[in-house]
XYZ file of C-alpha atoms in Angstrom:
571
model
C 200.474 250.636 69.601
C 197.146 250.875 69.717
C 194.932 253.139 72.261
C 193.564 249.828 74.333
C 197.254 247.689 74.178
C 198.777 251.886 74.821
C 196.357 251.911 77.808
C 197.725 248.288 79.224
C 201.018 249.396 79.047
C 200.615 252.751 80.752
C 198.601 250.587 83.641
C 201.170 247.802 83.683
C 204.573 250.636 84.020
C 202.639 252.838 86.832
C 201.260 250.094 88.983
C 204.186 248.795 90.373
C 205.318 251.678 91.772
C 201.973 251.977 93.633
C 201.678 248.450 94.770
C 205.536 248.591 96.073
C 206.598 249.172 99.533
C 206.980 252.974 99.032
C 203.022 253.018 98.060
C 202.251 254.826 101.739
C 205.072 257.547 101.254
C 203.957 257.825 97.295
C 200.089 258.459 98.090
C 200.776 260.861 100.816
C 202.814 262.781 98.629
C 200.458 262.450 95.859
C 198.109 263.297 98.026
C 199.755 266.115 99.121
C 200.309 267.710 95.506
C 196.448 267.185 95.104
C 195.670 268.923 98.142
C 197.686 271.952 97.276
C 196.421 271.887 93.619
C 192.623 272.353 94.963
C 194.190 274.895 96.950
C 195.413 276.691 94.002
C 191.657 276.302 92.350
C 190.427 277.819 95.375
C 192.661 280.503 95.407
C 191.510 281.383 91.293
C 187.636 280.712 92.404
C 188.747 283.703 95.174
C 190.097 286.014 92.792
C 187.277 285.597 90.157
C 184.879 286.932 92.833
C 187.448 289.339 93.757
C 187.669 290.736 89.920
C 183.749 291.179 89.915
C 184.141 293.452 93.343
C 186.985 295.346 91.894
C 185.740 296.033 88.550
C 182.554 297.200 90.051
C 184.222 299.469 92.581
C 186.555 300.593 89.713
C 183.388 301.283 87.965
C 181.529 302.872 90.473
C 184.805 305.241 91.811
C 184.419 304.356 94.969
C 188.068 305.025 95.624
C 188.034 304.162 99.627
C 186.486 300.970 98.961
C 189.686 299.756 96.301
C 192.249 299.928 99.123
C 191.023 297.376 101.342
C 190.151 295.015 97.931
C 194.205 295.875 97.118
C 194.962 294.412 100.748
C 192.501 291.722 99.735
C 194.201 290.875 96.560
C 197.794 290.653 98.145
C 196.470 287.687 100.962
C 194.704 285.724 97.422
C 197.833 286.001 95.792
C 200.377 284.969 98.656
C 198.248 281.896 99.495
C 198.114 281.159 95.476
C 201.994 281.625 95.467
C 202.618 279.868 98.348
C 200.637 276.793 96.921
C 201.976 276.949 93.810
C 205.733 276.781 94.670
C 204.829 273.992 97.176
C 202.710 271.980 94.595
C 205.694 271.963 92.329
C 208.232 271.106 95.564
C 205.969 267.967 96.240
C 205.137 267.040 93.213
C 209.052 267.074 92.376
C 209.710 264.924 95.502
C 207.631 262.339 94.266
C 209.192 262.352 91.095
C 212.509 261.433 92.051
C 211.678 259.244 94.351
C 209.628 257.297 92.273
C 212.056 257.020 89.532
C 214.903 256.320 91.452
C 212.497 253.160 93.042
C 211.812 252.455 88.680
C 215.863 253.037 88.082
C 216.535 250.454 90.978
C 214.179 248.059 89.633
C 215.253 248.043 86.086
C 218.651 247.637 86.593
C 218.192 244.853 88.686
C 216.023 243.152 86.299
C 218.625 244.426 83.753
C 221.239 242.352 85.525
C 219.622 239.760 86.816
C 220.089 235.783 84.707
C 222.383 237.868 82.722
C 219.348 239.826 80.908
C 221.550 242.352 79.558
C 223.487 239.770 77.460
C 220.306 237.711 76.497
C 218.752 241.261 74.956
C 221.618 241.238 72.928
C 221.711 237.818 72.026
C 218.018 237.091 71.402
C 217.550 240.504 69.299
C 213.954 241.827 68.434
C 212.175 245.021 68.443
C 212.407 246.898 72.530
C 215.975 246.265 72.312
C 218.289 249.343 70.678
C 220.066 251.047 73.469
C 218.801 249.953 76.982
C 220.858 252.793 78.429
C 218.780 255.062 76.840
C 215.935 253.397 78.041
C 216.619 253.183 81.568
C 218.216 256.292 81.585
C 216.156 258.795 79.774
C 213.064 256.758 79.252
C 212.350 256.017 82.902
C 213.016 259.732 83.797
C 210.590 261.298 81.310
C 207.478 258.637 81.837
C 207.812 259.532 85.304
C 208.027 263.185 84.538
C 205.399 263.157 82.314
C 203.039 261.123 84.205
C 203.089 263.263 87.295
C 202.744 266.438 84.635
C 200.151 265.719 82.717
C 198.033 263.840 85.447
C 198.329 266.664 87.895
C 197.761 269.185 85.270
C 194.432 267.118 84.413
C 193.379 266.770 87.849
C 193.889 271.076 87.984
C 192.050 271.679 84.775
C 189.510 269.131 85.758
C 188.775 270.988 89.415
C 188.568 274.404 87.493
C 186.097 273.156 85.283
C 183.796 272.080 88.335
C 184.355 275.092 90.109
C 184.013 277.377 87.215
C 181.451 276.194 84.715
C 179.040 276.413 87.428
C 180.280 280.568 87.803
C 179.950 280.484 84.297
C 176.460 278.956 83.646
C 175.048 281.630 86.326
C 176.831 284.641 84.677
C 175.599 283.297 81.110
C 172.051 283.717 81.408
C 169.920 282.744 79.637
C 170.193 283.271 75.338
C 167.019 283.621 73.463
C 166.993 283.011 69.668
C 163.941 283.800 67.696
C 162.873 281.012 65.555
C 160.335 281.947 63.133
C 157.249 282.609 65.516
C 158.797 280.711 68.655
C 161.634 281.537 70.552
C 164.220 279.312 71.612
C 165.785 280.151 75.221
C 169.354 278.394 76.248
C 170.455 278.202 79.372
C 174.072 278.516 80.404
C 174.458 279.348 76.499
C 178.406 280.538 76.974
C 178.582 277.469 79.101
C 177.342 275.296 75.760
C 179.382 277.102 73.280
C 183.069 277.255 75.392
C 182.352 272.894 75.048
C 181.132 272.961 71.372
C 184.160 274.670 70.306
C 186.603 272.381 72.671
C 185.846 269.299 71.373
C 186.035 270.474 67.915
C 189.302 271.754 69.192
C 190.378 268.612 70.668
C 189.497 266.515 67.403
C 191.231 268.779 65.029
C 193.945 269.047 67.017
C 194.539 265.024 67.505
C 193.926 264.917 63.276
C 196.698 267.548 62.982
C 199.195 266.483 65.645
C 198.638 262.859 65.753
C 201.921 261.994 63.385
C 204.260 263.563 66.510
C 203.647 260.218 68.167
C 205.671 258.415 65.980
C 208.055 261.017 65.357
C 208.907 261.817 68.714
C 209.411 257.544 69.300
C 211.729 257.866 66.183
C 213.723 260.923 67.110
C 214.553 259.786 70.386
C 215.997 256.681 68.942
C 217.952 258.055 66.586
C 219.696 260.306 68.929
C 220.275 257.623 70.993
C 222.272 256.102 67.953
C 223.614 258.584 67.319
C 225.413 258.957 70.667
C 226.479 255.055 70.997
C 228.372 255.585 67.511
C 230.372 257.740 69.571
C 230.480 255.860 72.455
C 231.862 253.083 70.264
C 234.565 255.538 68.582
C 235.671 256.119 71.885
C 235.947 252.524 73.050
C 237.929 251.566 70.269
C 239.552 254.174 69.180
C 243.307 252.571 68.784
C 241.606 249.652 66.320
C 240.140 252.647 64.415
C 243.491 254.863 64.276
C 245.352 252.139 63.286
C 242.934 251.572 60.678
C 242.704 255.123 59.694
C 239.307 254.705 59.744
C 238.120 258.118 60.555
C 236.848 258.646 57.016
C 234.586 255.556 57.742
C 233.766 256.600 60.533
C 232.772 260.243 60.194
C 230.290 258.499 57.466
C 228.952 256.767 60.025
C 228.298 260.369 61.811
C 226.870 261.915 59.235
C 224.434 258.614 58.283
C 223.339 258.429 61.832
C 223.367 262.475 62.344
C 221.354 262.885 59.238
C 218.495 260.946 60.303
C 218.394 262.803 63.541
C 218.061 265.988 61.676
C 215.795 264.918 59.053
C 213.379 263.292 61.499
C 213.537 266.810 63.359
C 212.601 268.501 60.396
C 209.763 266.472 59.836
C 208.964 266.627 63.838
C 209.736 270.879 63.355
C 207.363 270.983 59.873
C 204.304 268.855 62.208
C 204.589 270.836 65.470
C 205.068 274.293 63.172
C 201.467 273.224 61.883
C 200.406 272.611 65.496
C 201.749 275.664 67.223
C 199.767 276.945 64.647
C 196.152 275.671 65.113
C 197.149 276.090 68.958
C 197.738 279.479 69.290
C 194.879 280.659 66.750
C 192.820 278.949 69.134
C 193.665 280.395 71.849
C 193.755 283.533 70.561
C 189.886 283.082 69.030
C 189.167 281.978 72.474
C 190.227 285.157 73.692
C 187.164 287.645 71.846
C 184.587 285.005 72.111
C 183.728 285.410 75.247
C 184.000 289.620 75.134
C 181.870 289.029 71.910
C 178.957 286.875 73.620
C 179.005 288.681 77.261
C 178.804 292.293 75.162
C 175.670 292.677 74.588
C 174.616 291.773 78.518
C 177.180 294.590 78.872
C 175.262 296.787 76.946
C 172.119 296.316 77.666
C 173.301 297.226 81.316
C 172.095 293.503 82.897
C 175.715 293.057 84.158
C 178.521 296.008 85.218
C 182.071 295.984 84.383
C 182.868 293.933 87.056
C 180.645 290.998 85.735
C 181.802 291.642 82.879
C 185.649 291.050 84.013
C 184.080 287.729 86.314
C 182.089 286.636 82.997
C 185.739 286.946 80.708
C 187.610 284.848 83.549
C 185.121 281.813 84.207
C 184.991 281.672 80.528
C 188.573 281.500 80.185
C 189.035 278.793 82.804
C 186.537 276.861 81.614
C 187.666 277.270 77.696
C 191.201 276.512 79.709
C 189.832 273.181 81.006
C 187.835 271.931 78.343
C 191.159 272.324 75.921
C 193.369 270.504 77.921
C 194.244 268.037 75.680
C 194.925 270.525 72.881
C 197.291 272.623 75.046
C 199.332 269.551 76.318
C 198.862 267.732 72.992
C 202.506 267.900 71.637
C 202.883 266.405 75.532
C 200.952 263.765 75.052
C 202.821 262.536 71.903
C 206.317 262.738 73.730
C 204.504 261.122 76.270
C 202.872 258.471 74.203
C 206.074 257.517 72.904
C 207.606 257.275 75.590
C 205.216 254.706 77.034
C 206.108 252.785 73.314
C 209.988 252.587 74.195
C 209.849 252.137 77.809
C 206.804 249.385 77.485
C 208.607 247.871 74.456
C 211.572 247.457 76.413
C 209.727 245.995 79.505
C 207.939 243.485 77.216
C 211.521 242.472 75.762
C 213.276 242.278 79.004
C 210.126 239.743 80.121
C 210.930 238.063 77.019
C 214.359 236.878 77.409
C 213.757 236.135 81.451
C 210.831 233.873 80.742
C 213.128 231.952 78.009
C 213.097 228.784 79.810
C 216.538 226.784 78.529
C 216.260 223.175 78.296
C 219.868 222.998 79.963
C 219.657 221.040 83.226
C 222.160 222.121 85.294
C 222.897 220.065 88.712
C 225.754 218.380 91.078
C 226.708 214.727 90.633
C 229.129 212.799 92.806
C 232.398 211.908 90.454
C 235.171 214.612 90.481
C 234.589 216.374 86.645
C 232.333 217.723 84.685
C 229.965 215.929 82.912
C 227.957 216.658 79.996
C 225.057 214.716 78.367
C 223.195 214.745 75.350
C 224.188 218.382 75.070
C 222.721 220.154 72.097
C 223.501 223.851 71.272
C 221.437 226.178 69.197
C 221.278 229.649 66.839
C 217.899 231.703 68.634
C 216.739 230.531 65.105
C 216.537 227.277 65.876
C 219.593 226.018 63.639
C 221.569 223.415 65.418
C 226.074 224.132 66.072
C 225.940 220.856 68.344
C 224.126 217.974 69.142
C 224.859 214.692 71.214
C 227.789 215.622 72.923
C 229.058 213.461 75.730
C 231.997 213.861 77.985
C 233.710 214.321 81.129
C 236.902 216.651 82.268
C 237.764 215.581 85.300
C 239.519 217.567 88.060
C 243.195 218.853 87.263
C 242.612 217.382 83.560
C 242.677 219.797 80.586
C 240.325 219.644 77.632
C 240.958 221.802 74.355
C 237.875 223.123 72.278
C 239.212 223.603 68.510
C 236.851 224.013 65.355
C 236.747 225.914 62.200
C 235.212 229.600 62.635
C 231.678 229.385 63.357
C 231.375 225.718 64.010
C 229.557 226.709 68.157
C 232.969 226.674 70.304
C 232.288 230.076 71.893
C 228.461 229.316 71.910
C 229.162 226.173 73.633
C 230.857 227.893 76.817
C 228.279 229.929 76.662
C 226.010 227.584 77.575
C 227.639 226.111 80.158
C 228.085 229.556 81.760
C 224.444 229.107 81.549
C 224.048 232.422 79.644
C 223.114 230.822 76.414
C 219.229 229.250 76.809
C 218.637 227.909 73.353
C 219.856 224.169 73.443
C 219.797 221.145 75.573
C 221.394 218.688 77.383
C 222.758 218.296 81.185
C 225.527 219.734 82.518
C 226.651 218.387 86.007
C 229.459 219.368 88.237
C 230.630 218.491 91.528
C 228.823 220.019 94.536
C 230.487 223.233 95.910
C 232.697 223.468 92.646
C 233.518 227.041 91.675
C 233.848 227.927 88.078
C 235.200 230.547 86.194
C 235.078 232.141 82.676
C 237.482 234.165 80.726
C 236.129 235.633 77.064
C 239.218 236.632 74.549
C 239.078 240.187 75.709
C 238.675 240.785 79.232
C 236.861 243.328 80.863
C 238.377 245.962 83.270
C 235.915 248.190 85.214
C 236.797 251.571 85.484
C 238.906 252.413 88.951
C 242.069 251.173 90.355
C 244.563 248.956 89.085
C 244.279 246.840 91.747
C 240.389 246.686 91.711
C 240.406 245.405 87.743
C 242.700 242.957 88.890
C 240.342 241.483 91.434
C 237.144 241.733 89.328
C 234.108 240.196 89.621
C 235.666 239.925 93.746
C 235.911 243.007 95.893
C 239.313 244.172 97.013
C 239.937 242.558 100.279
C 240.494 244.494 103.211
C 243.578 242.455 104.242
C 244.938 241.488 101.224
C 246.974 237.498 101.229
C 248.389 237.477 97.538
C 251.579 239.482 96.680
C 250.064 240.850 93.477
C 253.463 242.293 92.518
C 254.906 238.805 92.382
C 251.804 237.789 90.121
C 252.410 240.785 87.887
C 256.309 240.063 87.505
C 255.402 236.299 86.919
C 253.539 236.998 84.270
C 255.675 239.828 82.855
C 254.144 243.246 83.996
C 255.946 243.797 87.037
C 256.489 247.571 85.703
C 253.060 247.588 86.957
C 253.189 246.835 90.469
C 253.848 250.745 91.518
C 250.550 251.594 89.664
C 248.176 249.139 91.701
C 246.256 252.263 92.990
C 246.272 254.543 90.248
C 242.423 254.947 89.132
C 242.043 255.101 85.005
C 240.630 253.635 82.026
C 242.875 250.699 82.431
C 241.372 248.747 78.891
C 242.398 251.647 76.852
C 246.016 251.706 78.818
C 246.998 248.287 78.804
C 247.068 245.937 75.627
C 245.066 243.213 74.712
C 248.157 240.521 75.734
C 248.859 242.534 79.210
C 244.928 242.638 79.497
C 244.942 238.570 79.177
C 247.664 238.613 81.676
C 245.635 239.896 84.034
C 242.878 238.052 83.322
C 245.392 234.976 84.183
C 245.911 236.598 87.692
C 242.501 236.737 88.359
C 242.159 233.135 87.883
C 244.939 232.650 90.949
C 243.213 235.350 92.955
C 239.943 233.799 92.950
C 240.982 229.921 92.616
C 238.055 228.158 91.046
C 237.666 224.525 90.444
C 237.223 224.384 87.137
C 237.954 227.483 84.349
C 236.504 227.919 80.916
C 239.227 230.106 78.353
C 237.461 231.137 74.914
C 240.752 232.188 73.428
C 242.259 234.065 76.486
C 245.817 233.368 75.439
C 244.883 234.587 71.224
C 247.283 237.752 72.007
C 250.391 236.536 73.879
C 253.294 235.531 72.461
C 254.022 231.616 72.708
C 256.468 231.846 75.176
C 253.536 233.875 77.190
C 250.923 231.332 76.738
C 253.191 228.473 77.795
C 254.171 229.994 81.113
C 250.295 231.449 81.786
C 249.337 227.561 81.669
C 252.222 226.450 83.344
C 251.381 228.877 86.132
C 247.578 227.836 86.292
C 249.142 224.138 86.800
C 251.711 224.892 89.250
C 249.849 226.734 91.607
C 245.997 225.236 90.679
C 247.098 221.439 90.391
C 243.872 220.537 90.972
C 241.770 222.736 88.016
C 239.765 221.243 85.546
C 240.532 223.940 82.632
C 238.147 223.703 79.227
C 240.534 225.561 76.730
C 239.177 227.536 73.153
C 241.588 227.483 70.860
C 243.713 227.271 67.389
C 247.332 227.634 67.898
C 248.765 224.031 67.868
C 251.253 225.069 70.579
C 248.146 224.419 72.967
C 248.253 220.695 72.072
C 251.175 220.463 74.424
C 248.927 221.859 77.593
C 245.882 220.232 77.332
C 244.638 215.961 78.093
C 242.399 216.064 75.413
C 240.962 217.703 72.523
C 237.241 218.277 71.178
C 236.981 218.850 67.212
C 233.398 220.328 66.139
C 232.555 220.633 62.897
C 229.212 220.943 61.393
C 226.989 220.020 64.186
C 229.342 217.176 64.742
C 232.202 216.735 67.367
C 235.071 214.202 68.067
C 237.270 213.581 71.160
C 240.944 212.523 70.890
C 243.157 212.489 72.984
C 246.829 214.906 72.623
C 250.081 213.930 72.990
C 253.581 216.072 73.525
């Protein structure tokens, strides 16, 4: 990313904050943080005048006159203190505050139009490990912004207040040219900025490459971490498998390039560290070098001496900002990359604007017309399909493997954009989707079994009926019990549930991608006999290959090859 686009996107991820309705509360404490952090300049402006009277007294032994510059010293360094611990306080405040507001606001547009699924779906750079994004991401842009900006605005008020110290203390230089003489005034004051921007520009040519490897790093560990996530999330496949030799592979692939990446990231900010702390080191006998011979010559006392060695050093301190914070910057600067990336994509998917025209007509089914469904590539599963399932009637989706049956629920759950077509139902209908494995939040029993509702207060189905209907009464004493309930329960007593949840919530009209696959047949008969005894009036839209479904459903949809045909079934 270049330094303009870099710019942009560092504008476009801090403005909203600012612009928000939290902007008053942010600038005062911004504001505040400021405040103190002039407060801490004056403070260092104090004690420079205050090194200049003690030196001198030093100098001169005037021993009665050090004990009041001692009580002198103590007040300059309480108020510094004070400031100082306060600046951080604020400033630390504001932080949290501010990304707690950017947390809020990314999940939300996270979750919103099912953004989290489209990210997946549509692919593209910005995309690897949103988590990571919103988690870590969000936490160190704000971190760093509020660092290095405060930092800046510090460095920037010492350089006002001291380079003016500084350009009195310097004198003036005189430098014999041949028969003329050359005077400079405020010559310390010219050198401390010759040698900072050299400082700067040598320091950007050496640490430059940390941009990129602190963007790559981050990612990788990030990987790194969701390989074991996934371990963890399927770990019965994988021990049944005996995949762990696979697996610790895996590990070691993904491990490998965080530790080689760190080496080169170790090798680049070994060569910085370098180069940093020779220069500040060298910056440390300049100034005794180039104030000596005033020292010498008698023009200034050991206390402007000591005054002389301090203004230089905040002013050298100022003017090499950048190349103290510069391994900051490149954290920082990647950061920006990720987070802005991510931003970008997330815009991406939500502006996708899917041809699908979804609306309410007056007969009692679903209707779909023209309905085309498409790869993000642009290659075409389906095209031209027509039909209606009417109320209480059940229509059975069957296909070869990758012929668009899944994709096509998809997009009539509205979560799939690429395509076309309308897609009408009955006003005030209530629909419901079930994918082949369902999903169980984390918490009670009896909370997965109400998912996506909230457990009623006063609850008006006997779930322990339900669960010995469907074969899992053993469950019924466990209904409060908060665990990982998909890692407990199988896949079939999973889909069981998933059945119950379709009672519980009573839509009009259900869509099953293959939420019977791991029941027995016996289970899958009396899951859809259930749905028709006590939902008569359902439409159901069924994905499926077992021919034992042909018995359960009106009709049947074939797709093959971008084609379809409807038949109807018979016992």
């Amino acid at each position: 990313m270049k330094g303009k686009a870099l710019a942009v996107t560092a504008w476009h991820l801090m403005r909203s904050y600012w612009k928000s309705e939290e902007k008053w509360k942010a600038m005062a404490l911004m504001g505040g943080v400021i405040l103190l952090t002039l407060g801490q300049v004056y403070m260092l402006v104090l004690n420079n005048n205050w090194t200049r009277d003690f030196y001198g007294t030093l100098e001169a032994r005037d021993f009665e006159a050090l004990w009041p510059l001692v009580g002198q010293f103590a007040g300059i360094a309480a108020g510094f203190i004070i400031m100082a611990v306060y600046s951080i306080y604020v400033r630390q405040i504001l932080e949290i505050k501010w990304r707690t507001w950017m947390t809020d606001r990314y999940l939300e547009a996270w979750l919103r139009r099912q953004n989290y699924y489209r990210l997946q779906a549509d692919g593209g750079d910005g995309v690897d490990n949103p988590d990571q994004r919103i988690a870590d991401d969000i936490n160190e842009f704000v971190g760093l912004t509020l660092s290095l900006l405060i930092g800046f605005i510090q460095q920037l008020t010492s350089l006002a207040a001291f380079i003016f110290i500084l350009w009195e203390l310097s004198g003036i230089m005189e430098v014999p040219l041949g028969e003329t003489v050359l005077s400079i005034p405020g010559y310390m004051v010219w050198i401390t900025v010759i040698y900072s921007v050299a400082g700067t520009y040598i320091a950007h040519k050496i640490g430059r490459k940390l941009i990129g490897l602190n963007f790559d790093q981050q990612r990788y560990e990030a990987d790194f971490r969701f390989s074991m996530v996934r371990v963890r999330e399927n770990c019965e496949s994988i021990a049944f498998y005996g995949g762990e030799g696979p697996e610790m592979q895996n590990f070691q692939e993904r491990f490998g390039r965080v530790v080689s990446n760190f080496w080169a990231l170790m090798k680049r900010t070994k060569f910085l560290n370098f180069y940093v702390t020779g220069y500040s080191q060298l910056a440390v006998i300049v100034p005794i070098l180039l104030a000596l011979p005033k020292f010498i010559d008698g023009s200034i006392n050991m206390g402007g001496l000591m005054q002389t060695l301090m203004a230089f050093g905040k002013v050298q301190d100022a003017l090499s900002y950048f190349v103290d914070a510069y391994s900051s910057i490149a954290r920082y600067i990647a950061v920006i990359c990720r987070l802005g990336g991510f931003t970008q994509h997330m815009e991406h998917v939500e502006g996708l604007h899917s041809e699908f025209s979804f609306g309410t007509g007056d007969s009692n089914a679903l209707l779909l017309r023209d309905v085309q469904v498409e790869l993000p590539d642009g290659r075409k599963l389906l095209e031209g399909l027509s039909l209606a399932v009417p109320a209480g009637k059940y229509l059975l989706v069957s296909g070869g493997s990758g012929c668009g049956k899944s994709t096509l629920l998809r997009a009539l759950a509205g979560i799939w954009p690429y395509g076309s077509g309308t897609v009408e139902l009955p006003s005030g209908w209530r629909t419901m989707f079930l994918p082949q494995r369902p999903y169980l939040p984390l918490g009670s029993l009896r909370r997965a079994i109400y998912y996506p509702q909230p457990v009623p207060e006063q609850e008006t189905a006997d779930l322990g009926a339900l669960l010995e209907r469907f074969g899992i009464g053993s469950l019924a004493g466990r209904l409060d019990e908060v665990d990982d309930w998909s890692r407990i329960l199988s896949l079939g007593e999973q889909q069981r549930l998933a059945f119950i949840r379709i009672l519980l919530f009573k839509p009009d009209m259900v869509f099953l991608d293959e939420s019977t696959s791991a029941m027995d047949e016996q289970r899958e008969e009396e899951a859809y006999d259930a749905l028709k005894e006590l939902l008569p009036g359902m439409a159901v839209v069924s994905v499926g290959h077992r021919s034992t479904l042909f018995k359960k459903h009106d009709k049947k949809l074939q797709l093959a090859k971008g084609g379809w045909q409807l038949s109807p079934l018979t016992e």
